[in-house]
Structures are given as C-alpha cells and as structure tokens.
Tab-separated table of C-alpha atoms in Angstrom:
chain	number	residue	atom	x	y	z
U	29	UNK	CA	-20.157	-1.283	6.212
U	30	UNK	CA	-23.678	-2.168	7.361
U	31	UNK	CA	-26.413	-1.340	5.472
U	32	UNK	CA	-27.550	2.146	7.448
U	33	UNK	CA	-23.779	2.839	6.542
U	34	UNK	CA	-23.441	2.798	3.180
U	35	UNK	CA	-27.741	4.516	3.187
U	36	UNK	CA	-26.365	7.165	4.329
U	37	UNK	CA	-22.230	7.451	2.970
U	38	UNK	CA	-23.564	6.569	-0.514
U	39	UNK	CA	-27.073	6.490	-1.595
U	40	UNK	CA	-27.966	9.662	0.782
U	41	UNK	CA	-24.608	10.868	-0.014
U	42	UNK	CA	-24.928	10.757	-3.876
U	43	UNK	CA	-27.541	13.936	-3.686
U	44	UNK	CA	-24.671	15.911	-3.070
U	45	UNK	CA	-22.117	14.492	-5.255
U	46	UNK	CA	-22.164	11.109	-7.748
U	47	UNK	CA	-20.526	8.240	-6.157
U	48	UNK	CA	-19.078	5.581	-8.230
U	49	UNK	CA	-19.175	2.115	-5.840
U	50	UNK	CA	-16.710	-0.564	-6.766
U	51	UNK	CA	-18.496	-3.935	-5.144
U	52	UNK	CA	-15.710	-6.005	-5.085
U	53	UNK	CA	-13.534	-9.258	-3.172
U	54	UNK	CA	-10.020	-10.016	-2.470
U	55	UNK	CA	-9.896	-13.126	-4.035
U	56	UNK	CA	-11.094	-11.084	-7.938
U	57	UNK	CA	-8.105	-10.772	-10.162
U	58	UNK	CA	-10.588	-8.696	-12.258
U	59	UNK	CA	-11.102	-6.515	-9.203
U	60	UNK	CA	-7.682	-5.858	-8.748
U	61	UNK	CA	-7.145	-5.125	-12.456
U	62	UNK	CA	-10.022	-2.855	-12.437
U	63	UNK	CA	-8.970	-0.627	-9.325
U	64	UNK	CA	-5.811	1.690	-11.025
U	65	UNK	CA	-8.294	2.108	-13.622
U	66	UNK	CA	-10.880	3.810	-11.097
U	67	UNK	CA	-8.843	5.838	-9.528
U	68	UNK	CA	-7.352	7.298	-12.466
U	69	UNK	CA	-10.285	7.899	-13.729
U	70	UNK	CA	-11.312	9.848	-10.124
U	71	UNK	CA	-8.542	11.959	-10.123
U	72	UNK	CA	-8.855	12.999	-13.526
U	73	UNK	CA	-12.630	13.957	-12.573
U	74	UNK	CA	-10.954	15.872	-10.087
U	75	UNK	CA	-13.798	16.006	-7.593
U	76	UNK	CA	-16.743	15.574	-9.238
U	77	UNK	CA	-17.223	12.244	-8.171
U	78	UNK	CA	-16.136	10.002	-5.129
U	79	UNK	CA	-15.127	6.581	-5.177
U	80	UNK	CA	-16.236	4.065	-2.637
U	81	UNK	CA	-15.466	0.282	-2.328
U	82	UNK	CA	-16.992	-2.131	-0.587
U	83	UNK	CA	-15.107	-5.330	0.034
U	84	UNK	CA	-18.146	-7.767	-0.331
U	85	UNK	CA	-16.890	-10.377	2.022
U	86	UNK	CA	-16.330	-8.010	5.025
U	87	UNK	CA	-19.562	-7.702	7.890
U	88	UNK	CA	-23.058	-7.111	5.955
U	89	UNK	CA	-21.556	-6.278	2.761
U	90	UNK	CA	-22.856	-9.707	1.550
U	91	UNK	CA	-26.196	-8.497	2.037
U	92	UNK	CA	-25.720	-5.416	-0.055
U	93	UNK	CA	-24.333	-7.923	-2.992
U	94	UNK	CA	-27.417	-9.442	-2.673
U	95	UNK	CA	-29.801	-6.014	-1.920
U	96	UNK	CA	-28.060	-4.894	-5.165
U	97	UNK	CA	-28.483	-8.363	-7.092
U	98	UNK	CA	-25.014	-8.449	-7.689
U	99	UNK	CA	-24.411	-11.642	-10.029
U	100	UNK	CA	-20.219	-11.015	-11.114
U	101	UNK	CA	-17.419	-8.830	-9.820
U	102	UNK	CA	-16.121	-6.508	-10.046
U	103	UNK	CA	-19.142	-4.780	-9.899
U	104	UNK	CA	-19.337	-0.493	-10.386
U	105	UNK	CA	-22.613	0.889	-9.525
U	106	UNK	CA	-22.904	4.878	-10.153
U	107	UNK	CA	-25.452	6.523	-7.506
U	108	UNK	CA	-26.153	9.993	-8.472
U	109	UNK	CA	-29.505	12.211	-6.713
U	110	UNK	CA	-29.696	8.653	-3.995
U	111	UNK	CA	-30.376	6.287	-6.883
U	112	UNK	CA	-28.766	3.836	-8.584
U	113	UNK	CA	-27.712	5.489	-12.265
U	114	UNK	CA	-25.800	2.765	-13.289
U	115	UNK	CA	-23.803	-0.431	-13.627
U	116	UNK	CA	-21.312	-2.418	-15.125
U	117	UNK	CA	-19.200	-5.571	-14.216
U	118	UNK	CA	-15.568	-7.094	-15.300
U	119	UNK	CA	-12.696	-5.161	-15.863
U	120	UNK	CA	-12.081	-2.177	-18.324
U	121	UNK	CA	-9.684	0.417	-19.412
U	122	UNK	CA	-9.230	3.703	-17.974
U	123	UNK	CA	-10.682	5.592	-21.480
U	124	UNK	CA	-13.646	2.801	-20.798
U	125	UNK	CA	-14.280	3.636	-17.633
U	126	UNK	CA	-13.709	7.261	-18.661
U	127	UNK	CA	-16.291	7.277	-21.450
U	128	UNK	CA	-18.532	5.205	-18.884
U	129	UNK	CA	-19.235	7.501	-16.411
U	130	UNK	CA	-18.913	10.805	-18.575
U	131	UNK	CA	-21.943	9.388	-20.445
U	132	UNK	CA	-23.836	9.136	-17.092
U	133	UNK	CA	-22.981	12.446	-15.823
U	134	UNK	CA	-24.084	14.681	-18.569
U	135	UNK	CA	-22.729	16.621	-21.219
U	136	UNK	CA	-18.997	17.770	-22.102
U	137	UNK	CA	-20.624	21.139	-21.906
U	138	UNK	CA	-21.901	20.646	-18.083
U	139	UNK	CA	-18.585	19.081	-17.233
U	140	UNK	CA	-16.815	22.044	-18.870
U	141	UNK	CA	-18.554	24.307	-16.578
U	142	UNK	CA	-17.433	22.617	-13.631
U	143	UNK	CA	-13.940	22.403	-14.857
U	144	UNK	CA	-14.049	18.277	-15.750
C-alpha cells in the first residue's frame, strides 16, 4: 500500500466509518498473538469499525512506519473523522482491546443505538 493508498482506504476512509490499523511484520510474534484478538474484537463490533493491516515490510509501508513514528510493533492506530484517534503497541487481550477501542468510540449509550 503506497501512501495515496492507504490516504484514501484509511485516513479519508475513517470519515465514514472508524478504522482500526494494525501496523505490523511477519517476523512479530507479538503481531501474530495480537491478530485473533482484533478480529474478535471486529466481529463483535459487528460493523462499526473496519480493520486494516499493513504489513510494514511490504512496498512503501516502511515509509508510513516512519510517517506515523512508529517505534514497536505491533502497532494499532484508530483513525476516526481522517485523524489519528489513537494508539497502542504490544499485544493484548480481546476484553483489552475491547475496552480499548469502546473508550475511543463513545459511550455504551451511542453504541447501544447502533446496536454495538
């Protein structure tokens, strides 16, 4: 993904819905102990956010690790209204992850609303 790409699939993106980006590499146990966590936590969202990834050692995606100052992966950046609303890095549960972005998105009244 160049950097027009992910402009437009994620930061322009994130005014219609919050994306939840997990910068991450092959090589990161961490990642791949982090990843069944994020998806769990997607689908139990059920639509109101998208997950992305974005391999960090495939094309430009280096130069988004570095756009983003990206010091440790995994790294999970929420963009919500095409900015950045949020970060954390290392691994975490799924309730973690859970209570993460729920925090970010508003209240358990809002998410009630939209059936979250």
């Amino acid at each position: 993904m160049d950097l027009a790409q992910f402009q437009a699939l994620v930061v322009e993106a994130s005014n219609q819905q919050a994306i939840l980006v997990d910068f991450c590499a092959d090589w990161c146990s961490a990642c791949h102990t982090l990843s069944p966590h994020l998806e769990r936590v997607i689908n139990e969202l059920d639509g109101a956010i998208r997950l992305a990834r974005v391999e960090i050692d495939g094309g430009e995606n280096m130069k988004l690790a570095a756009l983003y100052r990206l010091r440790a992966f995994p790294t999970v950046i929420l963009f919500q209204g095409g900015q950045e609303y949020g970060r954390f890095s290392g691994a975490r549960s799924t309730h973690q992850v859970r209570d993460w972005v729920l925090a970010r998105l508003g209240s358990g009244e809002e998410h009630r609303r939209q059936g979250v």
